[in-house]
């Protein structure tokens, strides 16, 4: 995905999350964003932190782990917001 596309989606989310999506809230609720791969997730995390002017605790990349013989292959997930 192009950087401009990611930025447009994040800015739209930022501008509408507390007014239209979750009116009445004062903080961005915990939100999961699915990425197509690790690089895409890194781009999302970087842009989320920049657009919301927040640090590491606000936006984190969550990756899968294998815990046995069968590995569940899923894309990375980005966690945004507070509890």
Short mmCIF file of C-alpha atoms in Angstrom, two decimals:
data_model
loop_
_atom_site.label_atom_id
_atom_site.label_comp_id
_atom_site.label_asym_id
_atom_site.label_seq_id
_atom_site.Cartn_x
_atom_site.Cartn_y
_atom_site.Cartn_z
CA UNK A 1 0.00 0.00 0.00
CA UNK A 2 1.26 3.48 -0.82
CA UNK A 3 2.26 5.75 2.05
CA UNK A 4 -0.28 8.38 0.95
CA UNK A 5 -3.11 5.83 1.11
CA UNK A 6 -2.14 4.75 4.63
CA UNK A 7 -1.87 8.39 5.73
CA UNK A 8 -5.31 9.22 4.26
CA UNK A 9 -6.96 6.33 6.11
CA UNK A 10 -5.23 7.22 9.39
CA UNK A 11 -6.12 10.91 9.12
CA UNK A 12 -9.76 10.06 8.39
CA UNK A 13 -9.82 7.74 11.42
CA UNK A 14 -8.17 10.42 13.59
CA UNK A 15 -10.60 13.11 12.50
CA UNK A 16 -13.73 10.99 13.00
CA UNK A 17 -12.98 8.52 15.79
CA UNK A 18 -14.12 10.71 18.68
CA UNK A 19 -16.80 12.71 16.85
CA UNK A 20 -18.58 10.22 14.58
CA UNK A 21 -17.40 6.69 15.37
CA UNK A 22 -17.31 6.95 19.20
CA UNK A 23 -19.00 10.25 20.11
CA UNK A 24 -18.73 11.24 23.74
CA UNK A 25 -15.42 9.50 24.38
CA UNK A 26 -12.37 11.44 25.45
CA UNK A 27 -9.73 8.86 24.48
CA UNK A 28 -9.33 6.68 21.44
CA UNK A 29 -10.63 3.22 22.39
CA UNK A 30 -8.52 0.15 21.85
CA UNK A 31 -8.60 -0.53 18.11
CA UNK A 32 -7.04 -3.31 16.02
CA UNK A 33 -5.75 -2.64 12.53
CA UNK A 34 -4.79 -5.61 10.37
CA UNK A 35 -1.72 -5.26 8.16
CA UNK A 36 -0.78 -7.28 5.09
CA UNK A 37 2.79 -7.89 6.26
CA UNK A 38 5.42 -6.75 8.76
CA UNK A 39 6.54 -3.77 6.69
CA UNK A 40 2.95 -2.57 6.28
CA UNK A 41 2.44 -2.85 10.06
CA UNK A 42 5.58 -0.78 10.71
CA UNK A 43 4.30 1.93 8.36
CA UNK A 44 0.93 1.99 10.13
CA UNK A 45 2.52 2.22 13.58
CA UNK A 46 4.85 5.04 12.53
CA UNK A 47 2.06 7.06 10.92
CA UNK A 48 -0.42 6.47 13.76
CA UNK A 49 2.07 7.79 16.30
CA UNK A 50 2.82 10.80 14.11
CA UNK A 51 -0.77 11.69 13.19
CA UNK A 52 -2.05 11.31 16.77
CA UNK A 53 1.13 12.88 18.25
CA UNK A 54 1.40 9.97 20.71
CA UNK A 55 4.20 7.67 21.78
CA UNK A 56 4.92 3.96 21.96
CA UNK A 57 2.16 3.14 24.45
CA UNK A 58 -0.52 4.53 22.11
CA UNK A 59 0.26 2.31 19.12
CA UNK A 60 2.02 -1.06 19.08
CA UNK A 61 2.59 -3.81 16.56
CA UNK A 62 1.46 -7.26 17.64
CA UNK A 63 2.95 -10.22 15.80
CA UNK A 64 2.04 -13.87 15.86
CA UNK A 65 4.12 -16.55 17.53
CA UNK A 66 4.29 -20.28 17.06
CA UNK A 67 3.58 -22.43 20.11
CA UNK A 68 3.64 -25.95 18.82
CA UNK A 69 3.85 -28.12 15.74
CA UNK A 70 1.24 -26.19 13.79
CA UNK A 71 1.88 -22.50 13.27
CA UNK A 72 -1.03 -20.18 12.71
CA UNK A 73 0.03 -17.85 9.91
CA UNK A 74 -1.75 -14.57 10.33
CA UNK A 75 -0.81 -11.04 9.36
CA UNK A 76 0.55 -8.63 11.95
CA UNK A 77 -1.96 -6.57 13.91
CA UNK A 78 -1.54 -2.99 15.10
CA UNK A 79 -3.13 -2.04 18.45
CA UNK A 80 -4.15 1.60 18.70
CA UNK A 81 -5.58 3.53 21.62
CA UNK A 82 -6.02 3.02 25.29
CA UNK A 83 -7.90 0.45 27.34
#
